[in-house]
Coordinates of C-alpha atoms in Angstrom, one line a residue:
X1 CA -43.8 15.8 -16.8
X2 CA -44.3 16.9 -13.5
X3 CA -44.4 14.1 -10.6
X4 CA -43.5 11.7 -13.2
X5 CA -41.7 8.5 -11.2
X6 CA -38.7 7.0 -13.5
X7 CA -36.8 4.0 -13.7
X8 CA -32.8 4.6 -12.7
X9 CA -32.2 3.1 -16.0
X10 CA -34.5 5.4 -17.8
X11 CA -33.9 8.5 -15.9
X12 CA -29.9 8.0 -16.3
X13 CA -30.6 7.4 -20.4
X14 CA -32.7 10.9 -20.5
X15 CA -30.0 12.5 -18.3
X16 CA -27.3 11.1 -20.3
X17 CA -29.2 12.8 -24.0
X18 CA -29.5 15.9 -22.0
X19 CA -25.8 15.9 -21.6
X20 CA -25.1 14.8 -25.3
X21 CA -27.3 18.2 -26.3
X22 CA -25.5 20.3 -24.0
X23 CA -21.9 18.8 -25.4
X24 CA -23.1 19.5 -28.9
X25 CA -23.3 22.7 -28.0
X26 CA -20.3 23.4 -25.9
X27 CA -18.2 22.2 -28.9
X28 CA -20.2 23.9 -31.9
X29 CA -20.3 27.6 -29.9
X30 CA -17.3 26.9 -27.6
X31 CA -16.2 30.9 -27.4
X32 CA -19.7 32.0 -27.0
X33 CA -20.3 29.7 -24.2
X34 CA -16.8 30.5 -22.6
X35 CA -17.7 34.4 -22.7
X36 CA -20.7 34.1 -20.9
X37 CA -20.3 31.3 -18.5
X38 CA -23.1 32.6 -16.3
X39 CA -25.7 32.7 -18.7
X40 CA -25.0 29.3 -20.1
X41 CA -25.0 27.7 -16.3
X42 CA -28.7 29.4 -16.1
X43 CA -29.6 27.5 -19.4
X44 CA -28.6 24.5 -17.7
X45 CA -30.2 24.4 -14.2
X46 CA -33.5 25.5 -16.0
X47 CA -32.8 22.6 -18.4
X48 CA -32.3 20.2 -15.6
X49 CA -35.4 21.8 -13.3
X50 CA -37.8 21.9 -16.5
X51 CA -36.9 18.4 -17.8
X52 CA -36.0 16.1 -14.5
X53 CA -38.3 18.0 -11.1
X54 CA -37.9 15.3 -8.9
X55 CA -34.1 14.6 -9.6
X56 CA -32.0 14.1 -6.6
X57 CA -30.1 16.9 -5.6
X58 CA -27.2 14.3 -5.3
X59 CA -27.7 13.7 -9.6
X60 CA -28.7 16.9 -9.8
X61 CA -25.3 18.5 -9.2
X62 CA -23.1 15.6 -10.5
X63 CA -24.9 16.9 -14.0
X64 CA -23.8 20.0 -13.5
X65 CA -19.9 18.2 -12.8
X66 CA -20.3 16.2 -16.4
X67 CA -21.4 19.4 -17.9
X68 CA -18.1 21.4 -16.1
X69 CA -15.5 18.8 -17.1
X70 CA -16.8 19.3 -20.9
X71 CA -16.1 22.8 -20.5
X72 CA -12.6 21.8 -19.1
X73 CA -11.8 19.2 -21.5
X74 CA -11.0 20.9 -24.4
X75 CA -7.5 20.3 -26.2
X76 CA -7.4 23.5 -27.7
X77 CA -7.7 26.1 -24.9
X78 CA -4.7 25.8 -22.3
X79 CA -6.6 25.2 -19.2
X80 CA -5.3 28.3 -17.2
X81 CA -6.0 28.8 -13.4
X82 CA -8.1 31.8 -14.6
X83 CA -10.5 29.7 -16.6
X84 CA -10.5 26.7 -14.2
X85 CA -11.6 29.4 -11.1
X86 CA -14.4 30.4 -13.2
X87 CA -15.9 27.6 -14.6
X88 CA -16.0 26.0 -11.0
X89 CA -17.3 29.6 -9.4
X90 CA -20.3 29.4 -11.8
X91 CA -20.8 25.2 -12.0
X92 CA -21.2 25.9 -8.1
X93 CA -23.9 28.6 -8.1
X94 CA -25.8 26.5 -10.6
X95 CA -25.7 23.5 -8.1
X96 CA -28.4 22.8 -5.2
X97 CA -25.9 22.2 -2.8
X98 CA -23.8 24.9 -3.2
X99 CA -21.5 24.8 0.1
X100 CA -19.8 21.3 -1.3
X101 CA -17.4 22.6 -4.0
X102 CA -15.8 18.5 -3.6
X103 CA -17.4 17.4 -7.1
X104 CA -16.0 20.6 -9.7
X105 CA -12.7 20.5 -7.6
X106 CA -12.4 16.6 -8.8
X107 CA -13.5 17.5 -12.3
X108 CA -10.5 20.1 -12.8
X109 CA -8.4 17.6 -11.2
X110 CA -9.5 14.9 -13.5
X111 CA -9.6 17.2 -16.6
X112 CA -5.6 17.9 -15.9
X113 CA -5.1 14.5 -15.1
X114 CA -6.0 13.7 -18.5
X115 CA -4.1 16.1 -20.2
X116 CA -0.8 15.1 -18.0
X117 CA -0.5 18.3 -15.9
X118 CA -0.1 15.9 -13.4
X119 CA 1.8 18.5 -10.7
X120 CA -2.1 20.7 -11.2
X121 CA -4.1 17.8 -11.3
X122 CA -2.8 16.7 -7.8
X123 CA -3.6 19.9 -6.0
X124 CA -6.8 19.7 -6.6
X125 CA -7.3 15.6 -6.1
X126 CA -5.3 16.0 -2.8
X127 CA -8.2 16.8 -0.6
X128 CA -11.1 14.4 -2.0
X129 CA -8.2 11.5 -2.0
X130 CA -9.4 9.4 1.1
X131 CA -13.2 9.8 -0.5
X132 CA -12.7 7.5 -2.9
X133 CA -10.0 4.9 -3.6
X134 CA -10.2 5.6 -7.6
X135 CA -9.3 9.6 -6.7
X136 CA -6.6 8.2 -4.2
X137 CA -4.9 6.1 -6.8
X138 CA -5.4 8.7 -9.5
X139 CA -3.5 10.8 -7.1
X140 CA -0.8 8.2 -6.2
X141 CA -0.5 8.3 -10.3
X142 CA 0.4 12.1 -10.2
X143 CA 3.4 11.5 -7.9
X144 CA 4.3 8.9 -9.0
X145 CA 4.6 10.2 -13.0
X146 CA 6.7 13.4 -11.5
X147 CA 8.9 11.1 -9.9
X148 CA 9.6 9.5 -13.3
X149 CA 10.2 12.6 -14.9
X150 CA 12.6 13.9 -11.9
X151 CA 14.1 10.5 -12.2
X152 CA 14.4 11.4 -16.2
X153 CA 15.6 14.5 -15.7
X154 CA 18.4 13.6 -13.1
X155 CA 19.5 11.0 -15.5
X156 CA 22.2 8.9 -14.0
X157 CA 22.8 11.5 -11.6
X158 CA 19.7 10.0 -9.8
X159 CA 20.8 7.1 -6.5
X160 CA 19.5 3.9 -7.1
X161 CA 16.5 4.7 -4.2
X162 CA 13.2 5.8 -5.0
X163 CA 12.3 9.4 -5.7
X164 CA 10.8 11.5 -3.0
X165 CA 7.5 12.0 -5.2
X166 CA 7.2 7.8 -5.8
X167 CA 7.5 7.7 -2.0
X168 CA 4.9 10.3 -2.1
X169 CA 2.7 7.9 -4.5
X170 CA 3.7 4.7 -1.9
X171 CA 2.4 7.0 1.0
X172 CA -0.5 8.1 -0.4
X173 CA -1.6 4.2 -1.5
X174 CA -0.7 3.0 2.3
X175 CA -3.0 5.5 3.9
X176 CA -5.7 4.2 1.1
X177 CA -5.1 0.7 2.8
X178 CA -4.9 1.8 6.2
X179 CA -8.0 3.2 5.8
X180 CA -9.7 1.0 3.9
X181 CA -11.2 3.1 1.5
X182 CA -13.4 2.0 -0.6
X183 CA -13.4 2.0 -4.5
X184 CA -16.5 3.8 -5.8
X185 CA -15.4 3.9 -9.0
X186 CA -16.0 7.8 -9.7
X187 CA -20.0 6.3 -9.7
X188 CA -20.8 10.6 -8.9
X189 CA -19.5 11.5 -12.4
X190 CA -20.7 8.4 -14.3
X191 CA -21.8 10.5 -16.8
X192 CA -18.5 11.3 -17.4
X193 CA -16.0 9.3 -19.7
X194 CA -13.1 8.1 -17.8
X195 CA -11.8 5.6 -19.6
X196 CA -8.3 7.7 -19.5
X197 CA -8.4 6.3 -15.7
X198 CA -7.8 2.5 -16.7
X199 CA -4.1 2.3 -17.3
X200 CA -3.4 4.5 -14.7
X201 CA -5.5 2.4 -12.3
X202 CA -4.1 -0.7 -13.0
X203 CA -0.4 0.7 -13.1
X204 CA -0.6 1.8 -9.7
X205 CA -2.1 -1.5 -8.1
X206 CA 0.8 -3.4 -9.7
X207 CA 3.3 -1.0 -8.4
X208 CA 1.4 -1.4 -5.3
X209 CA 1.1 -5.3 -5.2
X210 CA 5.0 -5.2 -5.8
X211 CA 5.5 -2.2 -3.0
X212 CA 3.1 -4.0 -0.7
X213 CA 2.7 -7.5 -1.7
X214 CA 1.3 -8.9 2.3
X215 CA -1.2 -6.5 1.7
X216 CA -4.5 -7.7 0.6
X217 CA -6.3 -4.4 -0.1
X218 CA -4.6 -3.6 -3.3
X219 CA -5.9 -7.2 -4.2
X220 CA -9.1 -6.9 -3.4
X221 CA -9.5 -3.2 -4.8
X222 CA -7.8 -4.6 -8.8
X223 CA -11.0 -7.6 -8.2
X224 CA -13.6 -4.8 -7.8
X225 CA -12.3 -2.8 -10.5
X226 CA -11.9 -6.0 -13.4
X227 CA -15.7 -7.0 -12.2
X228 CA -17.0 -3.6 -12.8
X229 CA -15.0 -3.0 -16.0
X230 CA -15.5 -6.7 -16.8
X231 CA -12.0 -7.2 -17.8
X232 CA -12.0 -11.3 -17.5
X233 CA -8.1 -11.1 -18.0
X234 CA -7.1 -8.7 -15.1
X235 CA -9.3 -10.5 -13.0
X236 CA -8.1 -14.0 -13.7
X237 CA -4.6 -12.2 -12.8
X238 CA -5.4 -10.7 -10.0
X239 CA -6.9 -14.0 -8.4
X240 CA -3.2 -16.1 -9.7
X241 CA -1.7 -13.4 -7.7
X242 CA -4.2 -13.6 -4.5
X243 CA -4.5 -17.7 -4.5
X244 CA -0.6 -18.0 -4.5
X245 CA 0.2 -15.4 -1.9
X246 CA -2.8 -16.3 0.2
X247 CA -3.4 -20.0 -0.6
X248 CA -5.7 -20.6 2.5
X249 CA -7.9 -17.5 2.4
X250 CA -11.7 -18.5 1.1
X251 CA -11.7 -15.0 -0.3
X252 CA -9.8 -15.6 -3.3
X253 CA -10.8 -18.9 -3.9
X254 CA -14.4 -18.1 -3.5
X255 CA -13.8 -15.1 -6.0
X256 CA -11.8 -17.5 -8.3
X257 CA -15.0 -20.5 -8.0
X258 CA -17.6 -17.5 -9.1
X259 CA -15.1 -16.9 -12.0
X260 CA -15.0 -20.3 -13.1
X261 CA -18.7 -20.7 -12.9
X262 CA -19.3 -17.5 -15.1
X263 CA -17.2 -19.3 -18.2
X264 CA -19.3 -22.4 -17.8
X265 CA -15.7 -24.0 -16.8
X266 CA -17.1 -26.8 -15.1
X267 CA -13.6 -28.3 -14.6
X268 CA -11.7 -25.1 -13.1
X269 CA -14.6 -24.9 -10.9
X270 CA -14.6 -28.4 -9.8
X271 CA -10.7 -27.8 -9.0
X272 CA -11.1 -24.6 -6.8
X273 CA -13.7 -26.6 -5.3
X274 CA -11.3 -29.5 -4.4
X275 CA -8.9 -26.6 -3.3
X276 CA -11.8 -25.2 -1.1
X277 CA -12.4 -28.3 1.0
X278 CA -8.6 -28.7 1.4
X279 CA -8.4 -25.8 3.0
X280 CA -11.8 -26.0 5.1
X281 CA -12.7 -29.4 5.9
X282 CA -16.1 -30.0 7.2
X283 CA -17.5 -26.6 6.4
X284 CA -20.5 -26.1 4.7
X285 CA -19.4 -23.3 2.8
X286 CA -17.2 -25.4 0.3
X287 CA -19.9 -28.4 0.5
X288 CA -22.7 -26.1 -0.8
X289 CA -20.5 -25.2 -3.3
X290 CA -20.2 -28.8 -4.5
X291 CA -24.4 -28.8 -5.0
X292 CA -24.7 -25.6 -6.9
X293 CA -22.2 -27.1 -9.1
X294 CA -24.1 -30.3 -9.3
X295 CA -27.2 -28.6 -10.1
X296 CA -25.8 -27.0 -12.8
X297 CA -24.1 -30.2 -14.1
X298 CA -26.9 -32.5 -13.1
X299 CA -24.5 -35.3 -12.2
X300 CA -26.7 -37.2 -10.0
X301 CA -23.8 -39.1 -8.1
X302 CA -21.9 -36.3 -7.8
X303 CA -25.0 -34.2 -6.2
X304 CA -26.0 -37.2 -3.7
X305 CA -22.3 -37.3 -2.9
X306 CA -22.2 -33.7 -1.6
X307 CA -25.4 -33.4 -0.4
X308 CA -24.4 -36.5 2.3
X309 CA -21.8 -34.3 3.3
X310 CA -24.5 -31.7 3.5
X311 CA -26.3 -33.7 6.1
X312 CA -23.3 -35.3 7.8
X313 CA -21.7 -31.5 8.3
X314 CA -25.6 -30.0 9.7
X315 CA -26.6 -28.2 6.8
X316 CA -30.6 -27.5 7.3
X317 CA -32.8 -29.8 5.7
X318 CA -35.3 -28.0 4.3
X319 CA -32.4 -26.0 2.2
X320 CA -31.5 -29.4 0.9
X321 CA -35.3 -29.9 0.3
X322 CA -35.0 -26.6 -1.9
X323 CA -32.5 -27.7 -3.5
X324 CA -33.7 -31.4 -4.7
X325 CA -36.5 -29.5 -5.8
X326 CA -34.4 -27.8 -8.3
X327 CA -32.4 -30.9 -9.0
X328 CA -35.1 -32.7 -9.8
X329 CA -36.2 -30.2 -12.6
X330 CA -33.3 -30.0 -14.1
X331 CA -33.4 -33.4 -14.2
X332 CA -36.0 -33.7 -15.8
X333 CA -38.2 -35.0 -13.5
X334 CA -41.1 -32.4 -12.8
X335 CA -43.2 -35.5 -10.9
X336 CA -40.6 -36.1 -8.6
X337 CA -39.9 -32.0 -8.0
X338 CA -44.1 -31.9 -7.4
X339 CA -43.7 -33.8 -4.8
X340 CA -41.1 -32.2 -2.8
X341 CA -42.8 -28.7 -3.4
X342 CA -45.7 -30.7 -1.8
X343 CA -43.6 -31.7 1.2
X344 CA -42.2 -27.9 1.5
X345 CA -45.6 -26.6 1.6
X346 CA -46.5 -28.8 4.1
X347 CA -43.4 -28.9 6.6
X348 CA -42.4 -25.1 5.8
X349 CA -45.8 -22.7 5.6
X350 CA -43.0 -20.1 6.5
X351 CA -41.4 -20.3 3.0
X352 CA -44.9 -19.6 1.0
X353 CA -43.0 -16.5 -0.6
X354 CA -40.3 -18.5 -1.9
X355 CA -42.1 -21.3 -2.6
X356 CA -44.4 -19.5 -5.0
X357 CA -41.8 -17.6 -6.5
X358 CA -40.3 -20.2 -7.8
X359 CA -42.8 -22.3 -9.2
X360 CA -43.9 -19.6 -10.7
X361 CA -40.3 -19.5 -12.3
X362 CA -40.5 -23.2 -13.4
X363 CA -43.1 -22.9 -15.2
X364 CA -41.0 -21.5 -18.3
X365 CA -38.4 -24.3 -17.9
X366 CA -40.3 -26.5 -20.3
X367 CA -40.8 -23.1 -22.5
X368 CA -40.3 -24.1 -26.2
X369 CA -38.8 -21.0 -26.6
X370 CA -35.3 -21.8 -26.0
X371 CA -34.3 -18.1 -24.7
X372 CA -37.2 -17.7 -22.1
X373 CA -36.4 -21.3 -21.2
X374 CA -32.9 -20.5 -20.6
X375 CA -33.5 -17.1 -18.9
X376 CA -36.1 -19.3 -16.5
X377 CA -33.2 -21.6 -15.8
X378 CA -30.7 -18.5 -14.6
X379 CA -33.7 -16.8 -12.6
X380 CA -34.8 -20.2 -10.7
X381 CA -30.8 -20.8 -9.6
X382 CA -30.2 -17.0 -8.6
X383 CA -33.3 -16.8 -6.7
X384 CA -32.1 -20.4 -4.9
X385 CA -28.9 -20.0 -4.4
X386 CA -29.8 -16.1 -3.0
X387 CA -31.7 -17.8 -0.3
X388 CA -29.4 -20.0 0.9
X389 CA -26.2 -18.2 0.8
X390 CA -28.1 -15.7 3.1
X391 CA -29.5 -18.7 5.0
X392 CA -26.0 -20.1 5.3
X393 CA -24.1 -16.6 5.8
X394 CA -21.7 -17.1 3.3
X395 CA -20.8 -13.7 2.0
X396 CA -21.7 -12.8 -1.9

């Protein structure tokens, strides 16, 4: 409908059916769709225009990139130059931006990627490399496979050095670092399966971590890609790796503390915590730890404990006044938590919003439904601990 407003989450699930049609197509008329590229293009930007008029030129055109790698990615067809040219020449008239040929270059790059034509695949990733740390490594992949089939090839013929194409790969990951390119994780072609990218990925940043191992980046990028993927086993390996080469650095330790919390290890967290104020005595950051821990524990002694520390180290008060309040109602003491809401209200006007919000939260602590209870319990310490990690500048 025309000027309808949608949820990301709803538009992406129609944009995602839309695609499933067109697929269904693509592989039930395949040779009638390759014949008349042109015409099938038009059916899909009037698709797209008909369906979705307010979509984002930006979504807009990384539909028509799902759509083009479909076309590619096709096992039976060898994926000549020929065909490639023209599926990008028409997937770029059928675009809104069509100056930026970036996006169908990276899906024939990708689409011979996955097939192996690594040599192919790397002249077209080349140029978009720096844009994107997931193209950049899927490119240091491509050299890095041809220097173990030259290196196969040679046999023993080969010196005991690396190949010129796995310094190529090592090249191409240092200017990654050097730049600090970020890992978007492909997010302009989400529509697109790349699961074929994970082995790769992670092969690379442990050839990397062994190539580069003072280098944090390679680190840092393996953390964002486990948390996106939610692979709880790379990322516990990553951090090992990242706590034992930089034992002092909060980063990994703060990474590893947000792990533990997320299995409920109460423990592990408490001994990353122990680590923390090791390693930063006297710093809030470590210490307001220790009371998000305690609230979640609701060890009285061990909450009072820290938040003396709290007080001693200059932490504000009427955080520590936010967070009795929550103490107190996960202890189970809503008469006691009244009162300091009271007090807030009184000494803080300036924290109405917050205030209300979550009161208005607590109210479904003592839910007898045991789910809205529990999703009430989550909600009141994200919204808390939010406000004071902001308050405190610690980074999240």
């Amino acid at each position: 409908m025309r000027g309808e407003l949608l949820s990301d989450a709803i538009e992406y699930e129609r944009l995602d059916l839309l695609r499933k049609d067109f697929v269904g197509y693509i592989e039930k008329h395949g040779s009638k769709v390759e014949e008349n590229l042109p015409v099938f293009f038009g059916h899909v930007f009037a698709a797209l225009e008909n369906s979705f008029p307010d979509l984002s030129d930006t979504h807009f055109d990384e539909f028509i990139d799902a759509i083009s790698f479909k076309l590619l990615d096709d096992a039976s067809r060898d994926l000549t130059p020929e065909f490639i040219d023209r599926v990008r020449a028409n997937a770029l008239r059928a675009k809104r931006s069509q100056l930026d040929g970036a996006g169908t270059a990276i899906v024939a790059g990708l689409t011979l990627f996955k097939r192996g034509d690594w040599y192919h695949a790397a002249e077209y990733l080349h140029d978009h490399a720096l844009g994107d740390a997931g193209i950049g490594i899927a490119l240091a992949y491509c050299y890095y496979m041809l220097g173990l089939q030259r290196r196969a090839q040679a046999g023993s013929s080969q010196g005991s050095g690396p190949d010129i194409r796995e310094l190529e790969a090592r090249e191409v990951l240092v200017t990654l670092a050097q730049k600090g390119t970020r890992l978007r994780s492909l997010h302009h072609l989400d529509l697109i399966e790349l699961g074929f990218l994970s082995r790769p990925f992670w092969t690379m940043i442990f050839a990397a971590l062994e190539w580069f191992p003072s280098d944090q980046y390679f680190l840092r990028l393996g953390l964002q890609g486990a948390r996106e993927s939610g692979d709880i086993v790379r990322r516990e390996q990553i951090l090992n790796i990242g706590i034992e080469r930089f034992f002092d650095d909060m980063f990994f330790l703060r990474e590893l503390y947000a792990l533990k919390l997320e299995q409920r290890d109460g423990a592990g967290a408490a001994g990353v915590l122990k680590q923390m104020m090791q390693q930063a005595p006297g710093e809030l950051e470590p210490i307001y730890y220790g009371l998000k821990l305690s609230l979640l524990t609701t060890r009285r002694i061990t909450y009072y404990s820290f938040r003396r520390l709290a007080i001693t180290n200059g932490m504000p008060l009427h955080l520590l006044s936010i967070l009795d309040y929550v103490f107190s109602l996960f202890s189970e003491k809503p008469a006691e938590a009244g009162g300091i809401l009271r007090d807030l209200r009184r000494d803080h006007p300036e924290l109405h919003s917050l205030q209300t919000a979550v009161e208005y939260i607590a109210r479904d602590l003592a839910s007898e439904d045991k789910n809205r209870a529990k999703r009430a319990k989550k909600a009141l310490i994200d919204t808390v601990d939010y406000y004071c990690m902001e308050s405190l500048e610690i980074p999240h």
